[in-house]
Amino acid sequence: MRRRTAGTIAVVSALGMTAVLGGCGSTDSSDVTLRLVAADYGDSAANGSKKYWDELAKEYEAEHGVKVEVSVYSWNDVDRKVKEMVDAGHAPDLAQIGAYADYAAAGKLYQASDLLSIRTQADFLAPLSDAGQWKHVQYGIPFAASTRVLFYNKTLFSQAGITPPTTWDELAADARALKDKGVKYPYALPLGPEEAQAETMQWLLGGGDGYTDDIGAYSIDSAKNIETFTWLKDDLVGKGLTGPVAPGRLNRADAFTAFADGQVGMLNGHPTLIQQAAKKGVKFGTVPMPGRTGRAKASMGVADWMMGFKQNGHAREIGDFLDFVYEKKNVLSFSREYGLLPVTDSASSAMSDSDAAGDKVLRPFLDELPLSQLYPVGKTSWASVSAAVKKNIGQAVTPGGSPADVLSRLQSTASAADSADVN
């Protein structure tokens, strides 16, 4: 779980009024039916997202007179389903999926300021709104978010007589102590094709760089990034501190399962690992992901996106519904149901101030979110670059492999894709 400031806002007379085309209270459009396609965050029929959306739509319809038809698909299918609808000329009014930039570049989406009230748009956490911009205009509306922290097995750490690391050198020393105690995966390093782009990004941030530079150009083969993967190859993988499965063949889901089975000393994880580990009785703690000489410059953030399609011309109705969706109570309800982080300041503050057990366990992730850095999802090239990272990055830490060569090839791929995007 890749990888989510207000955009240009029309001038209006008072806070809370809508932008030019935005929703502004009850629409009185009883003949309009909005079609929403959404992703399923549940792990069973009992807590599937269809239930959440149906209840929310029912409440909205009773108050506003606009019907909302919701179709929910698994994450394996939802992006493809929306693409098929758009390609067939039958775009939904709203889609809640993993990426927005391709649709924004094709001119198919409303700007966020065309839909949302100023109050709603200003409530989004700044890093998420920034990541929702294509060519400096916000089209992607953040819907759900998470960050990454370092999970560690308290029992294994106690047995090894070690404390959670704050630097890479300390992490390597802890991993050595865990290995000496027979721990199967001292540090689980999932660079397999499932989600290698996430593990990669967190390490790049820890080394002081990232996928892009300060002006948004790809910088995958920067000197700092090469140093990062050289350290991983030589000081972690090369010393046998990442377990029996080669990082390039270890997927995130398998690493999480191994952690829940008590076989992992440390790994980079997101909130869903909390319940997975707790169900197996694993005693764990979390700390910020270490950087080269101290705390990483930023945590990796991930967001999923809501967007409004222009095709059916329902800007006013879409905006009014979204203002309702993003009310604090609704954002909190969704976040608590699925163990995700709120995307708005109001809901995030409420969760942070709460003493409820389910909210308190998310505080380490909440603390990281305001300063997090997200994938460059505003680039239409990111999808192909991410796929290339997933396929190839594991080679950078193999015996005899060259981090510089692998990162250079990825940079060439990224530059070519970015050039095609611009052109």
CSV table of C-alpha atoms in Angstrom, one decimal:
chain,number,residue,atom,x,y,z
A,1,MET,CA,0.0,0.0,0.0
A,2,ARG,CA,1.6,2.3,-3.0
A,3,ARG,CA,1.4,5.0,-3.0
A,4,ARG,CA,-2.2,10.3,-1.2
A,5,THR,CA,-2.7,22.6,-0.6
A,6,ALA,CA,-5.5,23.4,-2.2
A,7,GLY,CA,-5.4,23.6,-6.0
A,8,THR,CA,-6.6,26.7,-7.9
A,9,ILE,CA,-9.6,28.0,-6.0
A,10,ALA,CA,-12.1,30.4,-7.5
A,11,VAL,CA,-12.4,33.7,-5.6
A,12,VAL,CA,-15.7,33.8,-3.6
A,13,SER,CA,-17.0,36.1,-0.9
A,14,ALA,CA,-16.9,33.9,2.2
A,15,LEU,CA,-15.3,30.8,3.5
A,16,GLY,CA,-17.5,27.8,3.0
A,17,MET,CA,-19.0,29.0,-0.2
A,18,THR,CA,-18.3,26.8,-3.2
A,19,ALA,CA,-16.1,27.5,-6.2
A,20,VAL,CA,-17.7,28.4,-9.4
A,21,LEU,CA,-19.1,25.0,-10.2
A,22,GLY,CA,-18.9,23.4,-6.8
A,23,GLY,CA,-21.7,21.9,-4.7
A,24,CYS,CA,-23.4,24.5,-2.5
A,25,GLY,CA,-25.9,22.8,-0.3
A,26,SER,CA,-28.9,20.8,-1.4
A,27,THR,CA,-29.0,20.4,-5.1
A,28,ASP,CA,-32.7,19.9,-5.6
A,29,SER,CA,-31.8,17.6,-8.5
A,30,SER,CA,-34.1,14.7,-7.7
A,31,ASP,CA,-33.8,13.5,-11.3
A,32,VAL,CA,-30.1,13.0,-11.1
A,33,THR,CA,-28.5,9.7,-10.3
A,34,LEU,CA,-24.8,9.7,-9.6
A,35,ARG,CA,-22.7,6.6,-10.4
A,36,LEU,CA,-19.8,5.9,-8.1
A,37,VAL,CA,-17.2,3.1,-8.6
A,38,ALA,CA,-15.2,2.4,-5.5
A,39,ALA,CA,-12.5,0.0,-4.3
A,40,ASP,CA,-13.1,-2.6,-1.6
A,41,TYR,CA,-11.0,-2.2,1.6
A,42,GLY,CA,-12.7,-5.0,3.5
A,43,ASP,CA,-11.3,-8.5,4.0
A,44,SER,CA,-14.7,-10.2,4.2
A,45,ALA,CA,-18.4,-9.7,3.2
A,46,ALA,CA,-19.1,-8.4,6.8
A,47,ASN,CA,-16.9,-5.4,6.5
A,48,GLY,CA,-16.8,-4.9,2.7
A,49,SER,CA,-16.8,-1.3,1.4
A,50,LYS,CA,-20.1,-1.9,-0.3
A,51,LYS,CA,-21.8,-1.8,3.1
A,52,TYR,CA,-20.1,1.4,4.0
A,53,TRP,CA,-21.0,3.2,0.8
A,54,ASP,CA,-24.6,1.9,0.7
A,55,GLU,CA,-25.2,3.3,4.2
A,56,LEU,CA,-23.6,6.6,3.3
A,57,ALA,CA,-25.5,6.9,0.1
A,58,LYS,CA,-28.8,6.1,1.9
A,59,GLU,CA,-28.2,8.8,4.4
A,60,TYR,CA,-27.2,11.3,1.7
A,61,GLU,CA,-30.2,10.5,-0.5
A,62,ALA,CA,-32.6,11.0,2.4
A,63,GLU,CA,-31.3,14.5,2.9
A,64,HIS,CA,-30.5,15.7,-0.6
A,65,GLY,CA,-32.8,14.0,-3.0
A,66,VAL,CA,-30.0,12.9,-5.4
A,67,LYS,CA,-29.7,9.1,-5.9
A,68,VAL,CA,-26.2,7.5,-5.7
A,69,GLU,CA,-25.6,4.1,-7.3
A,70,VAL,CA,-22.4,2.5,-6.0
A,71,SER,CA,-20.4,-0.4,-7.6
A,72,VAL,CA,-17.6,-1.8,-5.5
A,73,TYR,CA,-14.8,-3.9,-6.9
A,74,SER,CA,-11.7,-5.5,-5.4
A,75,TRP,CA,-8.4,-3.8,-5.8
A,76,ASN,CA,-7.5,-6.4,-8.3
A,77,ASP,CA,-10.2,-5.2,-10.6
A,78,VAL,CA,-11.4,-1.7,-9.8
A,79,ASP,CA,-8.8,0.3,-11.9
A,80,ARG,CA,-9.4,-1.9,-14.9
A,81,LYS,CA,-13.2,-1.6,-14.5
A,82,VAL,CA,-13.1,2.2,-14.5
A,83,LYS,CA,-10.7,2.2,-17.5
A,84,GLU,CA,-13.1,-0.1,-19.4
A,85,MET,CA,-16.0,2.2,-18.6
A,86,VAL,CA,-14.2,5.3,-19.7
A,87,ASP,CA,-12.8,3.7,-22.9
A,88,ALA,CA,-16.4,2.6,-23.8
A,89,GLY,CA,-17.6,6.2,-23.4
A,90,HIS,CA,-19.6,5.4,-20.2
A,91,ALA,CA,-17.5,7.0,-17.5
A,92,PRO,CA,-18.9,7.0,-14.0
A,93,ASP,CA,-19.6,10.3,-12.3
A,94,LEU,CA,-17.2,9.4,-9.5
A,95,ALA,CA,-14.4,6.9,-9.1
A,96,GLN,CA,-12.4,6.0,-6.0
A,97,ILE,CA,-9.4,4.2,-7.2
A,98,GLY,CA,-5.6,4.1,-7.2
A,99,ALA,CA,-4.5,6.8,-9.7
A,100,TYR,CA,-5.9,9.9,-11.4
A,101,ALA,CA,-3.1,11.4,-13.5
A,102,ASP,CA,-3.9,9.6,-16.8
A,103,TYR,CA,-7.5,10.8,-16.7
A,104,ALA,CA,-6.5,14.3,-15.7
A,105,ALA,CA,-4.0,14.5,-18.6
A,106,ALA,CA,-6.7,13.3,-21.0
A,107,GLY,CA,-9.0,16.1,-19.9
A,108,LYS,CA,-11.6,13.9,-18.5
A,109,LEU,CA,-11.7,15.1,-14.9
A,110,TYR,CA,-13.1,18.1,-13.1
A,111,GLN,CA,-10.6,20.2,-11.1
A,112,ALA,CA,-11.1,19.8,-7.4
A,113,SER,CA,-11.9,23.4,-7.2
A,114,ASP,CA,-14.8,22.9,-9.7
A,115,LEU,CA,-16.4,20.4,-7.3
A,116,LEU,CA,-15.6,21.1,-3.6
A,117,SER,CA,-16.5,23.9,-1.3
A,118,ILE,CA,-13.5,25.9,-0.1
A,119,ARG,CA,-14.1,24.6,3.4
A,120,THR,CA,-13.8,21.0,2.2
A,121,GLN,CA,-10.8,21.6,-0.1
A,122,ALA,CA,-8.9,23.5,2.6
A,123,ASP,CA,-9.4,20.7,5.1
A,124,PHE,CA,-7.2,18.2,3.2
A,125,LEU,CA,-3.7,17.5,4.6
A,126,ALA,CA,-1.2,19.5,2.5
A,127,PRO,CA,1.0,16.6,1.4
A,128,LEU,CA,-2.0,14.7,0.1
A,129,SER,CA,-3.5,17.7,-1.8
A,130,ASP,CA,0.0,18.4,-3.3
A,131,ALA,CA,0.2,14.8,-4.5
A,132,GLY,CA,-3.2,15.2,-6.1
A,133,GLN,CA,-2.0,17.8,-8.6
A,134,TRP,CA,-1.3,17.3,-12.3
A,135,LYS,CA,0.6,20.3,-13.8
A,136,HIS,CA,0.0,22.3,-10.6
A,137,VAL,CA,-3.7,21.9,-10.6
A,138,GLN,CA,-5.5,19.5,-8.2
A,139,TYR,CA,-7.6,16.8,-9.9
A,140,GLY,CA,-7.0,13.9,-7.5
A,141,ILE,CA,-8.9,14.2,-4.3
A,142,PRO,CA,-7.3,12.1,-1.5
A,143,PHE,CA,-9.6,9.5,0.0
A,144,ALA,CA,-7.6,7.2,2.2
A,145,ALA,CA,-4.0,7.4,3.4
A,146,SER,CA,-1.3,5.5,5.3
A,147,THR,CA,2.3,5.9,6.2
A,148,ARG,CA,5.1,3.5,7.0
A,149,VAL,CA,7.0,3.0,10.3
A,150,LEU,CA,9.5,0.4,11.5
A,151,PHE,CA,7.7,-2.6,13.2
A,152,TYR,CA,9.8,-4.6,15.6
A,153,ASN,CA,9.1,-7.8,17.5
A,154,LYS,CA,9.4,-6.9,21.2
A,155,THR,CA,9.9,-10.5,22.3
A,156,LEU,CA,12.8,-11.1,19.9
A,157,PHE,CA,14.4,-7.8,20.7
A,158,SER,CA,14.2,-8.6,24.4
A,159,GLN,CA,15.8,-12.0,23.9
A,160,ALA,CA,18.6,-10.4,21.9
A,161,GLY,CA,19.1,-7.6,24.5
A,162,ILE,CA,18.6,-4.8,21.9
A,163,THR,CA,16.6,-1.6,21.5
A,164,PRO,CA,14.9,-0.2,18.4
A,165,PRO,CA,17.3,1.5,16.0
A,166,THR,CA,17.5,5.1,15.1
A,167,THR,CA,20.2,4.9,12.4
A,168,TRP,CA,21.1,2.5,9.7
A,169,ASP,CA,24.2,1.4,11.6
A,170,GLU,CA,22.1,0.6,14.6
A,171,LEU,CA,19.6,-1.3,12.4
A,172,ALA,CA,22.4,-3.4,11.0
A,173,ALA,CA,23.8,-4.1,14.5
A,174,ASP,CA,20.3,-5.1,15.7
A,175,ALA,CA,19.9,-7.3,12.8
A,176,ARG,CA,23.2,-9.0,13.5
A,177,ALA,CA,22.2,-9.6,17.2
A,178,LEU,CA,18.9,-11.1,16.0
A,179,LYS,CA,20.6,-13.3,13.5
A,180,ASP,CA,22.9,-14.6,16.3
A,181,LYS,CA,19.8,-15.6,18.2
A,182,GLY,CA,18.6,-17.6,15.3
A,183,VAL,CA,15.9,-15.2,14.0
A,184,LYS,CA,14.9,-16.3,10.5
A,185,TYR,CA,14.4,-12.8,9.1
A,186,PRO,CA,16.5,-10.2,11.2
A,187,TYR,CA,15.2,-7.5,8.8
A,188,ALA,CA,12.7,-8.5,6.2
A,189,LEU,CA,13.5,-6.6,2.9
A,190,PRO,CA,10.6,-7.2,0.5
A,191,LEU,CA,11.9,-6.0,-2.9
A,192,GLY,CA,9.8,-8.6,-4.8
A,193,PRO,CA,7.4,-7.5,-7.5
A,194,GLU,CA,4.3,-7.1,-5.4
A,195,GLU,CA,5.3,-3.7,-3.8
A,196,ALA,CA,9.0,-3.2,-4.2
A,197,GLN,CA,8.4,0.5,-5.1
A,198,ALA,CA,7.3,1.1,-1.5
A,199,GLU,CA,10.2,-0.5,0.3
A,200,THR,CA,12.5,1.2,-2.2
A,201,MET,CA,11.1,4.7,-1.6
A,202,GLN,CA,11.4,4.4,2.2
A,203,TRP,CA,15.1,3.5,1.9
A,204,LEU,CA,15.7,6.3,-0.6
A,205,LEU,CA,14.1,8.8,1.8
A,206,GLY,CA,16.3,7.4,4.6
A,207,GLY,CA,19.3,8.1,2.4
A,208,GLY,CA,18.4,11.7,1.9
A,209,ASP,CA,16.8,11.6,-1.5
A,210,GLY,CA,13.9,9.9,-3.3
A,211,TYR,CA,12.5,9.2,-6.7
A,212,THR,CA,12.4,12.8,-7.7
A,213,ASP,CA,14.4,16.0,-7.0
A,214,ASP,CA,13.2,19.3,-5.6
A,215,ILE,CA,11.7,20.4,-9.0
A,216,GLY,CA,10.0,17.1,-9.6
A,217,ALA,CA,12.4,15.5,-12.1
A,218,TYR,CA,13.3,11.8,-11.7
A,219,SER,CA,16.6,11.4,-9.8
A,220,ILE,CA,16.6,7.6,-9.3
A,221,ASP,CA,20.3,7.3,-10.0
A,222,SER,CA,21.4,10.2,-7.9
A,223,ALA,CA,24.7,9.8,-5.9
A,224,LYS,CA,22.7,9.5,-2.6
A,225,ASN,CA,20.4,6.8,-4.0
A,226,ILE,CA,23.4,4.8,-5.3
A,227,GLU,CA,25.0,5.1,-1.9
A,228,THR,CA,21.7,3.9,-0.3
A,229,PHE,CA,21.5,0.7,-2.3
A,230,THR,CA,25.2,0.1,-2.0
A,231,TRP,CA,24.8,0.1,1.8
A,232,LEU,CA,21.8,-2.2,1.5
A,233,LYS,CA,23.7,-4.6,-0.7
A,234,ASP,CA,26.9,-4.7,1.3
A,235,ASP,CA,25.9,-4.1,4.9
A,236,LEU,CA,22.5,-5.8,5.1
A,237,VAL,CA,21.9,-8.3,2.3
A,238,GLY,CA,25.5,-9.2,1.8
A,239,LYS,CA,26.0,-10.0,5.5
A,240,GLY,CA,23.0,-12.4,5.6
A,241,LEU,CA,20.8,-10.1,7.7
A,242,THR,CA,17.7,-10.2,5.5
A,243,GLY,CA,16.7,-13.8,5.8
A,244,PRO,CA,16.7,-17.0,3.6
A,245,VAL,CA,14.6,-15.5,0.7
A,246,ALA,CA,16.4,-13.2,-1.7
A,247,PRO,CA,14.9,-9.7,-1.3
A,248,GLY,CA,14.0,-9.6,-5.0
A,249,ARG,CA,11.8,-12.7,-4.5
A,250,LEU,CA,10.3,-11.6,-1.2
A,251,ASN,CA,6.9,-9.9,-1.5
A,252,ARG,CA,5.4,-7.6,1.1
A,253,ALA,CA,2.4,-9.9,1.9
A,254,ASP,CA,4.8,-12.8,2.6
A,255,ALA,CA,7.0,-10.6,4.8
A,256,PHE,CA,3.9,-9.4,6.8
A,257,THR,CA,2.8,-13.1,7.2
A,258,ALA,CA,6.3,-14.0,8.5
A,259,PHE,CA,6.2,-11.1,10.9
A,260,ALA,CA,2.8,-12.2,12.2
A,261,ASP,CA,4.3,-15.7,12.6
A,262,GLY,CA,7.0,-14.4,14.8
A,263,GLN,CA,9.8,-15.0,12.3
A,264,VAL,CA,10.8,-11.4,11.6
A,265,GLY,CA,12.7,-9.1,13.9
A,266,MET,CA,12.1,-5.8,12.0
A,267,LEU,CA,10.4,-4.6,8.8
A,268,ASN,CA,8.9,-1.5,7.3
A,269,GLY,CA,5.1,-1.7,7.6
A,270,HIS,CA,1.8,0.1,7.4
A,271,PRO,CA,-1.3,0.1,9.6
A,272,THR,CA,-2.9,-3.1,8.3
A,273,LEU,CA,0.0,-5.1,9.9
A,274,ILE,CA,-1.3,-4.1,13.3
A,275,GLN,CA,-4.3,-6.3,13.2
A,276,GLN,CA,-2.5,-9.1,11.3
A,277,ALA,CA,0.2,-9.3,14.0
A,278,ALA,CA,-2.2,-8.8,16.9
A,279,LYS,CA,-4.4,-11.7,15.7
A,280,LYS,CA,-1.4,-14.0,16.1
A,281,GLY,CA,-0.4,-12.6,19.5
A,282,VAL,CA,2.8,-11.0,18.4
A,283,LYS,CA,4.0,-8.4,20.8
A,284,PHE,CA,5.4,-5.6,18.6
A,285,GLY,CA,6.4,-1.9,18.8
A,286,THR,CA,6.8,0.8,16.2
A,287,VAL,CA,9.3,3.6,15.7
A,288,PRO,CA,10.0,6.0,12.9
A,289,MET,CA,12.0,4.4,10.1
A,290,PRO,CA,15.7,5.1,10.7
A,291,GLY,CA,17.7,7.1,8.2
A,292,ARG,CA,21.4,7.0,7.4
A,293,THR,CA,22.5,9.0,10.4
A,294,GLY,CA,19.2,9.6,12.2
A,295,ARG,CA,15.6,10.0,11.5
A,296,ALA,CA,14.7,9.8,7.7
A,297,LYS,CA,14.0,13.1,6.0
A,298,ALA,CA,10.4,12.0,5.6
A,299,SER,CA,8.2,9.0,6.0
A,300,MET,CA,6.7,7.4,2.9
A,301,GLY,CA,3.0,8.3,2.5
A,302,VAL,CA,0.5,6.5,0.3
A,303,ALA,CA,-2.9,7.8,-0.8
A,304,ASP,CA,-5.9,6.5,-2.8
A,305,TRP,CA,-7.9,8.9,-4.8
A,306,MET,CA,-11.4,10.1,-5.5
A,307,MET,CA,-12.1,11.9,-8.8
A,308,GLY,CA,-15.0,13.4,-10.7
A,309,PHE,CA,-15.5,12.7,-14.4
A,310,LYS,CA,-16.8,15.5,-16.7
A,311,GLN,CA,-18.7,13.3,-19.2
A,312,ASN,CA,-22.1,13.4,-17.6
A,313,GLY,CA,-21.9,17.0,-16.6
A,314,HIS,CA,-23.0,16.6,-12.9
A,315,ALA,CA,-20.4,18.9,-11.3
A,316,ARG,CA,-22.9,20.5,-8.9
A,317,GLU,CA,-24.3,17.2,-7.7
A,318,ILE,CA,-20.9,15.6,-7.5
A,319,GLY,CA,-19.5,18.4,-5.5
A,320,ASP,CA,-22.4,18.4,-3.1
A,321,PHE,CA,-22.1,14.7,-2.5
A,322,LEU,CA,-18.3,14.9,-2.0
A,323,ASP,CA,-18.8,17.7,0.6
A,324,PHE,CA,-21.0,15.2,2.5
A,325,VAL,CA,-18.5,12.3,2.0
A,326,TYR,CA,-15.7,14.5,3.5
A,327,GLU,CA,-17.6,15.6,6.6
A,328,LYS,CA,-15.5,14.8,9.6
A,329,LYS,CA,-17.8,12.1,11.0
A,330,ASN,CA,-17.8,10.3,7.7
A,331,VAL,CA,-14.0,10.4,7.2
A,332,LEU,CA,-13.5,9.2,10.8
A,333,SER,CA,-16.1,6.4,10.3
A,334,PHE,CA,-14.3,5.1,7.2
A,335,SER,CA,-10.8,5.4,8.6
A,336,ARG,CA,-11.7,3.6,11.8
A,337,GLU,CA,-13.5,0.8,10.0
A,338,TYR,CA,-10.5,0.0,7.8
A,339,GLY,CA,-7.5,1.0,10.0
A,340,LEU,CA,-6.5,3.8,7.6
A,341,LEU,CA,-5.5,7.4,8.3
A,342,PRO,CA,-7.9,10.3,7.8
A,343,VAL,CA,-7.1,12.6,4.9
A,344,THR,CA,-8.5,15.8,6.4
A,345,ASP,CA,-7.1,18.0,9.2
A,346,SER,CA,-10.3,18.0,11.1
A,347,ALA,CA,-10.7,14.2,11.2
A,348,SER,CA,-6.9,13.7,11.8
A,349,SER,CA,-7.0,16.0,14.8
A,350,ALA,CA,-10.0,14.3,16.2
A,351,MET,CA,-8.4,10.9,15.9
A,352,SER,CA,-5.1,12.2,17.3
A,353,ASP,CA,-6.9,13.6,20.4
A,354,SER,CA,-9.0,10.5,20.9
A,355,ASP,CA,-8.3,8.0,23.8
A,356,ALA,CA,-10.0,5.1,22.0
A,357,ALA,CA,-7.8,2.1,21.7
A,358,GLY,CA,-8.2,1.8,18.0
A,359,ASP,CA,-7.3,5.5,17.5
A,360,LYS,CA,-4.3,5.4,19.8
A,361,VAL,CA,-2.6,2.6,18.0
A,362,LEU,CA,-2.6,4.7,14.8
A,363,ARG,CA,-0.9,7.7,16.4
A,364,PRO,CA,2.6,6.7,15.2
A,365,PHE,CA,1.3,6.7,11.7
A,366,LEU,CA,-0.7,9.9,12.2
A,367,ASP,CA,2.4,11.7,13.4
A,368,GLU,CA,4.3,10.8,10.2
A,369,LEU,CA,1.5,11.8,7.8
A,370,PRO,CA,1.8,15.6,7.8
A,371,LEU,CA,5.5,15.4,6.8
A,372,SER,CA,5.2,12.4,4.6
A,373,GLN,CA,6.3,12.2,1.0
A,374,LEU,CA,4.2,10.4,-1.6
A,375,TYR,CA,4.9,8.7,-4.8
A,376,PRO,CA,5.1,11.1,-7.8
A,377,VAL,CA,1.5,10.1,-8.7
A,378,GLY,CA,1.0,13.4,-10.5
A,379,LYS,CA,3.1,12.1,-13.3
A,380,THR,CA,1.4,10.0,-15.9
A,381,SER,CA,4.7,8.3,-16.3
A,382,TRP,CA,4.7,7.0,-12.7
A,383,ALA,CA,2.7,3.8,-13.5
A,384,SER,CA,5.4,2.6,-15.9
A,385,VAL,CA,8.2,3.7,-13.7
A,386,SER,CA,6.7,1.9,-10.7
A,387,ALA,CA,6.3,-1.2,-12.7
A,388,ALA,CA,10.0,-1.1,-13.8
A,389,VAL,CA,11.1,-0.6,-10.2
A,390,LYS,CA,9.0,-3.6,-9.1
A,391,LYS,CA,10.5,-5.8,-11.8
A,392,ASN,CA,14.2,-4.8,-11.5
A,393,ILE,CA,15.1,-3.2,-8.1
A,394,GLY,CA,15.8,-6.6,-6.5
A,395,GLN,CA,18.8,-7.0,-8.8
A,396,ALA,CA,20.5,-4.0,-7.2
A,397,VAL,CA,21.2,-6.0,-4.0
A,398,THR,CA,22.1,-9.4,-5.5
A,399,PRO,CA,25.6,-10.9,-5.1
A,400,GLY,CA,27.6,-9.5,-7.9
A,401,GLY,CA,24.9,-7.0,-8.8
A,402,SER,CA,25.7,-3.3,-9.3
A,403,PRO,CA,23.3,-0.8,-7.6
A,404,ALA,CA,24.7,2.0,-9.9
A,405,ASP,CA,23.9,0.0,-13.1
A,406,VAL,CA,20.4,-1.0,-11.9
A,407,LEU,CA,19.5,2.5,-10.8
A,408,SER,CA,20.9,4.0,-14.0
A,409,ARG,CA,18.7,1.7,-16.1
A,410,LEU,CA,15.7,2.7,-14.1
A,411,GLN,CA,16.6,6.3,-14.5
A,412,SER,CA,16.7,5.9,-18.3
A,413,THR,CA,13.3,4.2,-18.2
A,414,ALA,CA,11.9,7.0,-16.1
A,415,SER,CA,13.4,9.8,-18.2
A,416,ALA,CA,12.0,8.2,-21.4
A,417,ALA,CA,8.6,7.8,-19.9
A,418,ASP,CA,8.6,11.3,-18.5
A,419,SER,CA,9.6,12.7,-21.9
A,420,ALA,CA,6.7,10.9,-23.5
A,421,ASP,CA,4.4,12.3,-20.8
A,422,VAL,CA,5.6,15.9,-21.5
A,423,ASN,CA,5.3,15.4,-25.2
